[in-house]
Amino acid sequence: MPHVPRHFLSTLDWSRADLQRILDDARALKKRPHTGDLSGKGIALVFFNPSLRTRTSFELGAHHLGMKAIVLEPGKGAWPIEFDDDGVMDGEPEEHIREVARVLSRYVDAIAVRAFPKFQDWQVDRQDKVIEAFARFATVPVINMETITHPCQELALMLALQDRLVTTDRKKFVLTWTYHPKPLNTAVANSGLVIAAKFGFDVTLLCPTKDYVLDERYMKAAERFCQDNGAKLTMSHDIESAYDGADVVYAKSWGALPFFGRWADEKPIRDAHKHFIVDEAKMNRTNNGLFSHCLPVRRGVKVTSGVLDSPRSVHIDEAENRLHVQKALMRQLIS
Ligand code: CP
């Protein structure tokens, strides 16, 4: 029996077969939502950032399984938490992650965490200190609800694609950067890249300039997964050739890593690439390709309404799937 990780912090250390088992269970849960098989169990949902889909789908999913979900917002209804380990807590936080994670572990059977990067220094943010600290001190499984990756979103996307494609192996998956007025988290881009590579797609990363290439941790992992599957990873700045023959177009905006903390310097580059919007003309170059986005999405900025409202867009299915895959994940980790 292969080793299944205790936490779900990232899919990098989960095998394709183990992830597929979760997807298969999610598909079964879609048909039979109310199992009640985790009756009496509890999960803490710790949100450092806002959410619509993640909070709703985790709370409702826990209810379907017979569990109780408790939402905690540190600094807003729950005490602010200290993560530094220098021993002197003379700032704003009232308690340390060493107490928070261990106390919650006495109450609940899993802890899920959303903690976005601070967007000041990528070398600090890429250490993912908040969720790594929860995982270090908790004695129950820890689930990533989006930090510098968004692994629950990966599962939801893959379930939506598997439901519409005969196979994902050697199909063309294009992850395209899109314009957004603000520099956003690279989490979903990192996640889209690695999950597509893990599930056998030929992956194209389309972005305006080399500044928008993702962190080497995810680029290298995607390259390795593609190699393992006999597929290829391509980096492109050319919109037309990237869209040509695509089976899937996945859109996301993100901030350029070399400009972390210097966003005013990035703005002119970002503003010069508004034409990366996903529109009907670009989708017409694809192989009748599917479109998706993790949401929330700005219509007419990242993608046209025509694309979002077309029958080839699976973004609502992907959002629905968050419910099913997270239930399957809780069953896997808690039972
Ligand atoms: N996609 C996603 O995680 O949505 P929320 O930010 O609304 O949770």
CSV table of C-alpha atoms and ligand atoms in Angstrom, one decimal:
chain,number,residue,atom,x,y,z
A,1,MET,CA,0.0,0.0,0.0
A,2,PRO,CA,1.6,3.4,-1.0
A,3,HIS,CA,2.1,6.0,1.7
A,4,VAL,CA,-0.6,8.6,1.7
A,5,PRO,CA,0.5,11.9,3.3
A,6,ARG,CA,-1.1,12.9,6.6
A,7,HIS,CA,-1.8,16.4,5.5
A,8,PHE,CA,-3.1,18.0,2.3
A,9,LEU,CA,-0.8,21.0,2.0
A,10,SER,CA,0.0,20.6,-1.7
A,11,THR,CA,-0.5,17.9,-4.3
A,12,LEU,CA,3.3,17.8,-5.0
A,13,ASP,CA,3.7,14.9,-2.6
A,14,TRP,CA,0.5,13.0,-3.5
A,15,SER,CA,0.6,10.4,-6.2
A,16,ARG,CA,-1.7,10.6,-9.2
A,17,ALA,CA,-3.3,7.3,-8.1
A,18,ASP,CA,-4.0,8.6,-4.6
A,19,LEU,CA,-5.5,11.8,-6.0
A,20,GLN,CA,-7.6,9.8,-8.5
A,21,ARG,CA,-9.0,7.8,-5.6
A,22,ILE,CA,-10.2,11.1,-4.1
A,23,LEU,CA,-11.7,12.1,-7.4
A,24,ASP,CA,-13.5,8.8,-7.7
A,25,ASP,CA,-14.9,9.1,-4.2
A,26,ALA,CA,-16.0,12.7,-5.1
A,27,ARG,CA,-17.9,11.4,-8.1
A,28,ALA,CA,-19.7,8.8,-5.9
A,29,LEU,CA,-20.5,11.6,-3.3
A,30,LYS,CA,-22.0,13.7,-6.1
A,31,LYS,CA,-24.6,10.9,-6.5
A,32,ARG,CA,-25.1,10.3,-2.8
A,33,PRO,CA,-24.3,13.5,-0.9
A,34,HIS,CA,-25.5,12.8,2.6
A,35,THR,CA,-23.4,10.0,4.1
A,36,GLY,CA,-23.2,11.0,7.7
A,37,ASP,CA,-20.2,8.7,8.1
A,38,LEU,CA,-18.1,11.3,10.0
A,39,SER,CA,-20.8,11.9,12.5
A,40,GLY,CA,-19.6,13.6,15.7
A,41,LYS,CA,-16.3,14.7,14.1
A,42,GLY,CA,-15.3,18.4,13.8
A,43,ILE,CA,-13.2,20.6,11.5
A,44,ALA,CA,-11.8,24.1,12.2
A,45,LEU,CA,-11.8,26.3,9.2
A,46,VAL,CA,-9.2,29.0,9.8
A,47,PHE,CA,-9.6,32.0,7.4
A,48,PHE,CA,-6.9,34.7,7.3
A,49,ASN,CA,-8.5,35.9,4.0
A,50,PRO,CA,-12.0,36.3,2.5
A,51,SER,CA,-13.9,33.5,0.7
A,52,LEU,CA,-17.2,32.7,-0.9
A,53,ARG,CA,-16.7,29.2,-2.4
A,54,THR,CA,-14.2,27.7,0.0
A,55,ARG,CA,-16.1,28.6,3.1
A,56,THR,CA,-19.5,27.6,1.8
A,57,SER,CA,-18.4,24.3,0.3
A,58,PHE,CA,-16.4,23.2,3.4
A,59,GLU,CA,-19.1,24.2,5.8
A,60,LEU,CA,-21.8,22.4,3.8
A,61,GLY,CA,-19.6,19.5,3.0
A,62,ALA,CA,-18.9,18.9,6.7
A,63,HIS,CA,-22.6,19.0,7.4
A,64,HIS,CA,-23.3,16.4,4.7
A,65,LEU,CA,-20.8,14.0,6.3
A,66,GLY,CA,-22.4,14.5,9.8
A,67,MET,CA,-19.6,16.8,11.0
A,68,LYS,CA,-19.5,20.2,12.7
A,69,ALA,CA,-17.4,22.9,11.0
A,70,ILE,CA,-16.2,25.9,13.1
A,71,VAL,CA,-15.1,29.0,11.2
A,72,LEU,CA,-12.3,31.0,12.9
A,73,GLU,CA,-11.0,34.3,11.6
A,74,PRO,CA,-7.8,35.3,13.6
A,75,GLY,CA,-7.8,39.0,14.4
A,76,LYS,CA,-11.5,39.2,13.8
A,77,GLY,CA,-13.5,37.2,16.4
A,78,ALA,CA,-10.5,34.9,17.2
A,79,TRP,CA,-7.2,36.1,18.8
A,80,PRO,CA,-4.5,37.2,16.4
A,81,ILE,CA,-1.8,34.5,16.2
A,82,GLU,CA,2.0,34.8,16.5
A,83,PHE,CA,4.1,32.7,14.1
A,84,ASP,CA,7.6,33.9,14.9
A,85,ASP,CA,9.5,31.7,17.2
A,86,ASP,CA,11.9,34.2,18.9
A,87,GLY,CA,10.2,33.7,22.3
A,88,VAL,CA,9.1,37.3,23.0
A,89,MET,CA,5.5,38.1,22.0
A,90,ASP,CA,5.4,41.9,22.5
A,91,GLY,CA,3.5,42.8,19.3
A,92,GLU,CA,-0.2,42.5,18.4
A,93,PRO,CA,-0.8,38.7,18.6
A,94,GLU,CA,-2.2,37.3,21.8
A,95,GLU,CA,-1.3,33.7,21.4
A,96,HIS,CA,1.3,31.5,19.6
A,97,ILE,CA,0.7,29.0,16.9
A,98,ARG,CA,2.2,26.3,19.2
A,99,GLU,CA,-0.8,26.8,21.5
A,100,VAL,CA,-3.4,27.4,18.8
A,101,ALA,CA,-2.6,24.3,16.7
A,102,ARG,CA,-2.3,22.0,19.7
A,103,VAL,CA,-5.5,23.3,21.4
A,104,LEU,CA,-7.5,23.0,18.2
A,105,SER,CA,-6.2,19.5,17.7
A,106,ARG,CA,-7.8,18.5,21.1
A,107,TYR,CA,-11.2,19.8,19.9
A,108,VAL,CA,-11.4,18.9,16.2
A,109,ASP,CA,-10.4,16.1,13.8
A,110,ALA,CA,-8.9,18.3,11.1
A,111,ILE,CA,-7.8,21.9,10.6
A,112,ALA,CA,-8.2,23.7,7.3
A,113,VAL,CA,-6.3,27.0,6.7
A,114,ARG,CA,-6.5,29.9,4.2
A,115,ALA,CA,-3.5,32.2,4.4
A,116,PHE,CA,-2.5,34.2,1.3
A,117,PRO,CA,1.0,35.6,0.8
A,118,LYS,CA,1.9,39.0,2.1
A,119,PHE,CA,3.0,40.2,-1.4
A,120,GLN,CA,6.1,41.9,0.0
A,121,ASP,CA,8.9,39.4,-0.5
A,122,TRP,CA,8.5,36.2,-2.5
A,123,GLN,CA,11.5,34.6,-0.8
A,124,VAL,CA,9.5,34.8,2.5
A,125,ASP,CA,6.1,34.0,1.0
A,126,ARG,CA,7.3,30.9,-0.8
A,127,GLN,CA,8.1,29.3,2.6
A,128,ASP,CA,4.4,29.2,3.3
A,129,LYS,CA,5.1,29.7,7.0
A,130,VAL,CA,1.6,29.9,8.3
A,131,ILE,CA,0.3,26.6,7.0
A,132,GLU,CA,3.6,24.9,7.6
A,133,ALA,CA,3.4,26.0,11.2
A,134,PHE,CA,-0.1,24.6,11.6
A,135,ALA,CA,1.1,21.3,10.1
A,136,ARG,CA,4.1,21.2,12.4
A,137,PHE,CA,2.3,21.7,15.6
A,138,ALA,CA,-1.2,20.2,14.9
A,139,THR,CA,-1.7,16.6,15.8
A,140,VAL,CA,-4.6,16.2,13.3
A,141,PRO,CA,-4.5,16.5,9.5
A,142,VAL,CA,-4.2,20.0,8.1
A,143,ILE,CA,-5.8,21.0,4.8
A,144,ASN,CA,-4.7,23.8,2.5
A,145,MET,CA,-7.7,26.1,1.6
A,146,GLU,CA,-5.3,28.3,-0.4
A,147,THR,CA,-1.9,29.7,0.5
A,148,ILE,CA,0.8,29.7,-2.3
A,149,THR,CA,-1.0,26.8,-3.9
A,150,HIS,CA,-4.7,25.9,-4.0
A,151,PRO,CA,-4.8,22.1,-4.0
A,152,CYS,CA,-8.6,21.7,-3.4
A,153,GLN,CA,-9.2,23.9,-6.5
A,154,GLU,CA,-6.9,21.5,-8.4
A,155,LEU,CA,-9.1,18.5,-7.5
A,156,ALA,CA,-12.2,20.4,-8.5
A,157,LEU,CA,-10.7,21.4,-11.8
A,158,MET,CA,-9.5,17.9,-12.6
A,159,LEU,CA,-12.9,16.4,-11.8
A,160,ALA,CA,-14.6,18.9,-14.1
A,161,LEU,CA,-12.2,18.1,-16.9
A,162,GLN,CA,-12.4,14.3,-16.4
A,163,ASP,CA,-16.2,14.6,-16.7
A,164,ARG,CA,-15.9,16.3,-20.1
A,165,LEU,CA,-12.8,14.6,-21.7
A,166,VAL,CA,-12.4,11.0,-22.6
A,167,THR,CA,-8.8,11.2,-21.3
A,168,THR,CA,-6.5,13.9,-20.0
A,169,ASP,CA,-3.3,12.2,-21.3
A,170,ARG,CA,-1.5,14.1,-24.0
A,171,LYS,CA,-4.4,16.6,-24.4
A,172,LYS,CA,-3.3,20.2,-24.7
A,173,PHE,CA,-3.8,22.3,-21.5
A,174,VAL,CA,-3.1,26.0,-21.8
A,175,LEU,CA,-2.6,28.0,-18.6
A,176,THR,CA,-2.9,31.6,-19.7
A,177,TRP,CA,-2.1,34.7,-17.7
A,178,THR,CA,-4.8,37.4,-18.0
A,179,TYR,CA,-4.9,41.0,-17.1
A,180,HIS,CA,-6.3,42.1,-13.8
A,181,PRO,CA,-5.9,45.6,-12.3
A,182,LYS,CA,-4.2,44.3,-9.2
A,183,PRO,CA,-1.3,41.8,-8.8
A,184,LEU,CA,-2.8,38.6,-7.6
A,185,ASN,CA,-1.6,35.4,-5.8
A,186,THR,CA,0.2,32.9,-8.0
A,187,ALA,CA,-1.5,30.0,-6.0
A,188,VAL,CA,-4.0,28.9,-8.6
A,189,ALA,CA,-1.5,29.3,-11.4
A,190,ASN,CA,1.0,27.1,-9.6
A,191,SER,CA,-1.7,24.6,-8.9
A,192,GLY,CA,-3.1,24.6,-12.4
A,193,LEU,CA,0.3,24.0,-13.8
A,194,VAL,CA,1.2,21.0,-11.6
A,195,ILE,CA,-2.1,19.2,-11.6
A,196,ALA,CA,-2.4,19.4,-15.4
A,197,ALA,CA,1.2,18.0,-15.7
A,198,LYS,CA,0.5,15.3,-13.1
A,199,PHE,CA,-2.6,14.1,-15.0
A,200,GLY,CA,-0.8,13.7,-18.3
A,201,PHE,CA,-1.6,16.9,-20.2
A,202,ASP,CA,0.8,18.6,-22.6
A,203,VAL,CA,1.0,21.8,-20.7
A,204,THR,CA,1.6,25.3,-22.2
A,205,LEU,CA,2.2,28.2,-19.9
A,206,LEU,CA,1.2,31.4,-21.8
A,207,CYS,CA,2.3,34.7,-20.1
A,208,PRO,CA,3.3,38.2,-21.3
A,209,THR,CA,7.0,38.1,-20.5
A,210,LYS,CA,9.6,35.9,-18.7
A,211,ASP,CA,8.8,38.0,-15.5
A,212,TYR,CA,5.5,36.0,-15.3
A,213,VAL,CA,7.1,32.6,-15.2
A,214,LEU,CA,6.1,30.8,-12.0
A,215,ASP,CA,8.4,29.8,-9.1
A,216,GLU,CA,11.0,27.2,-10.1
A,217,ARG,CA,9.5,24.8,-7.5
A,218,TYR,CA,6.3,24.5,-9.6
A,219,MET,CA,8.0,24.9,-13.0
A,220,LYS,CA,10.4,22.0,-12.2
A,221,ALA,CA,7.7,19.8,-10.7
A,222,ALA,CA,5.5,20.3,-13.8
A,223,GLU,CA,8.5,19.5,-16.0
A,224,ARG,CA,9.1,16.3,-14.0
A,225,PHE,CA,5.5,15.2,-14.1
A,226,CYS,CA,5.3,15.9,-17.8
A,227,GLN,CA,8.4,13.8,-18.4
A,228,ASP,CA,7.0,11.0,-16.3
A,229,ASN,CA,3.9,11.0,-18.4
A,230,GLY,CA,5.7,11.3,-21.8
A,231,ALA,CA,4.2,14.7,-22.2
A,232,LYS,CA,5.8,18.1,-22.7
A,233,LEU,CA,5.8,21.5,-20.9
A,234,THR,CA,6.1,24.6,-23.1
A,235,MET,CA,6.5,28.2,-22.1
A,236,SER,CA,5.1,30.7,-24.6
A,237,HIS,CA,4.5,34.5,-25.0
A,238,ASP,CA,2.8,34.0,-28.3
A,239,ILE,CA,-1.0,34.0,-27.9
A,240,GLU,CA,-2.0,32.5,-31.3
A,241,SER,CA,0.3,29.5,-31.2
A,242,ALA,CA,-0.5,28.8,-27.6
A,243,TYR,CA,-4.2,28.7,-28.2
A,244,ASP,CA,-3.9,26.6,-31.5
A,245,GLY,CA,-5.3,23.2,-30.9
A,246,ALA,CA,-5.9,23.6,-27.2
A,247,ASP,CA,-8.2,21.2,-25.5
A,248,VAL,CA,-8.4,23.2,-22.3
A,249,VAL,CA,-7.8,26.9,-21.6
A,250,TYR,CA,-7.4,27.8,-17.9
A,251,ALA,CA,-7.2,31.5,-17.1
A,252,LYS,CA,-5.7,33.2,-14.1
A,253,SER,CA,-4.0,36.5,-13.4
A,254,TRP,CA,-1.0,36.7,-11.1
A,255,GLY,CA,1.7,39.2,-10.1
A,256,ALA,CA,5.2,38.8,-11.6
A,257,LEU,CA,7.6,37.3,-9.0
A,258,PRO,CA,10.6,39.6,-9.7
A,259,PHE,CA,8.4,42.6,-8.9
A,260,PHE,CA,7.1,41.4,-5.5
A,261,GLY,CA,7.0,44.4,-3.2
A,262,ARG,CA,7.6,46.8,-6.2
A,263,TRP,CA,4.2,46.6,-7.7
A,264,ALA,CA,4.3,50.2,-9.1
A,265,ASP,CA,7.1,49.0,-11.4
A,266,GLU,CA,5.1,46.0,-12.6
A,267,LYS,CA,2.1,48.0,-13.5
A,268,PRO,CA,3.2,49.3,-16.9
A,269,ILE,CA,4.0,45.7,-18.0
A,270,ARG,CA,0.6,44.5,-16.7
A,271,ASP,CA,-1.2,47.4,-18.3
A,272,ALA,CA,0.4,46.7,-21.7
A,273,HIS,CA,-1.1,43.2,-21.8
A,274,LYS,CA,-4.8,43.7,-21.5
A,275,HIS,CA,-5.2,41.9,-24.8
A,276,PHE,CA,-4.5,38.6,-23.0
A,277,ILE,CA,-8.2,38.6,-22.2
A,278,VAL,CA,-9.8,35.2,-23.1
A,279,ASP,CA,-12.3,36.0,-25.9
A,280,GLU,CA,-14.2,34.1,-28.6
A,281,ALA,CA,-11.6,34.8,-31.3
A,282,LYS,CA,-8.9,33.1,-29.2
A,283,MET,CA,-11.1,30.2,-28.2
A,284,ASN,CA,-12.0,29.7,-32.0
A,285,ARG,CA,-8.3,28.7,-32.5
A,286,THR,CA,-8.7,25.8,-30.0
A,287,ASN,CA,-9.8,22.2,-30.6
A,288,ASN,CA,-13.3,23.1,-29.5
A,289,GLY,CA,-11.6,23.6,-26.2
A,290,LEU,CA,-13.0,23.8,-22.7
A,291,PHE,CA,-12.6,26.9,-20.7
A,292,SER,CA,-12.4,27.3,-16.9
A,293,HIS,CA,-11.4,29.7,-14.2
A,294,CYS,CA,-11.2,29.2,-10.4
A,295,LEU,CA,-13.4,32.2,-9.6
A,296,PRO,CA,-13.9,35.0,-8.6
A,297,VAL,CA,-13.6,36.4,-12.1
A,298,ARG,CA,-14.0,39.9,-13.6
A,299,ARG,CA,-16.1,39.7,-16.7
A,300,GLY,CA,-14.8,41.7,-19.6
A,301,VAL,CA,-11.4,42.0,-18.0
A,302,LYS,CA,-10.0,38.5,-17.7
A,303,VAL,CA,-12.5,36.8,-19.9
A,304,THR,CA,-15.5,37.9,-22.1
A,305,SER,CA,-19.1,37.0,-21.1
A,306,GLY,CA,-19.4,35.2,-24.4
A,307,VAL,CA,-16.7,32.7,-23.4
A,308,LEU,CA,-18.0,32.4,-19.8
A,309,ASP,CA,-21.6,31.8,-20.9
A,310,SER,CA,-20.7,29.3,-23.6
A,311,PRO,CA,-21.5,25.6,-23.2
A,312,ARG,CA,-17.7,24.9,-23.4
A,313,SER,CA,-17.1,26.8,-20.1
A,314,VAL,CA,-16.9,24.5,-17.1
A,315,HIS,CA,-16.2,27.1,-14.4
A,316,ILE,CA,-19.5,26.6,-12.6
A,317,ASP,CA,-18.9,22.8,-12.6
A,318,GLU,CA,-15.5,23.4,-11.2
A,319,ALA,CA,-16.9,25.5,-8.4
A,320,GLU,CA,-19.6,22.9,-7.6
A,321,ASN,CA,-16.9,20.2,-7.5
A,322,ARG,CA,-15.2,22.0,-4.6
A,323,LEU,CA,-18.0,20.6,-2.5
A,324,HIS,CA,-17.6,17.0,-3.7
A,325,VAL,CA,-13.8,16.8,-3.7
A,326,GLN,CA,-13.4,18.4,-0.2
A,327,LYS,CA,-15.9,15.9,1.2
A,328,ALA,CA,-13.9,13.0,-0.3
A,329,LEU,CA,-10.7,14.6,1.0
A,330,MET,CA,-12.1,14.9,4.6
A,331,ARG,CA,-13.2,11.2,4.4
A,332,GLN,CA,-9.7,10.2,3.3
A,333,LEU,CA,-7.9,12.2,5.9
A,334,ILE,CA,-10.2,11.9,8.9
A,335,SER,CA,-11.6,8.4,8.7
B,1,CP,N1,-11.9,29.7,-5.8
B,1,CP,C1,-12.0,30.0,-4.5
B,1,CP,O1,-11.3,29.5,-3.7
B,1,CP,O2,-13.1,30.9,-4.2
B,1,CP,P1,-13.2,31.7,-2.9
B,1,CP,O3,-12.0,32.6,-2.8
B,1,CP,O4,-14.5,32.4,-3.0
B,1,CP,O5,-13.2,30.7,-1.7
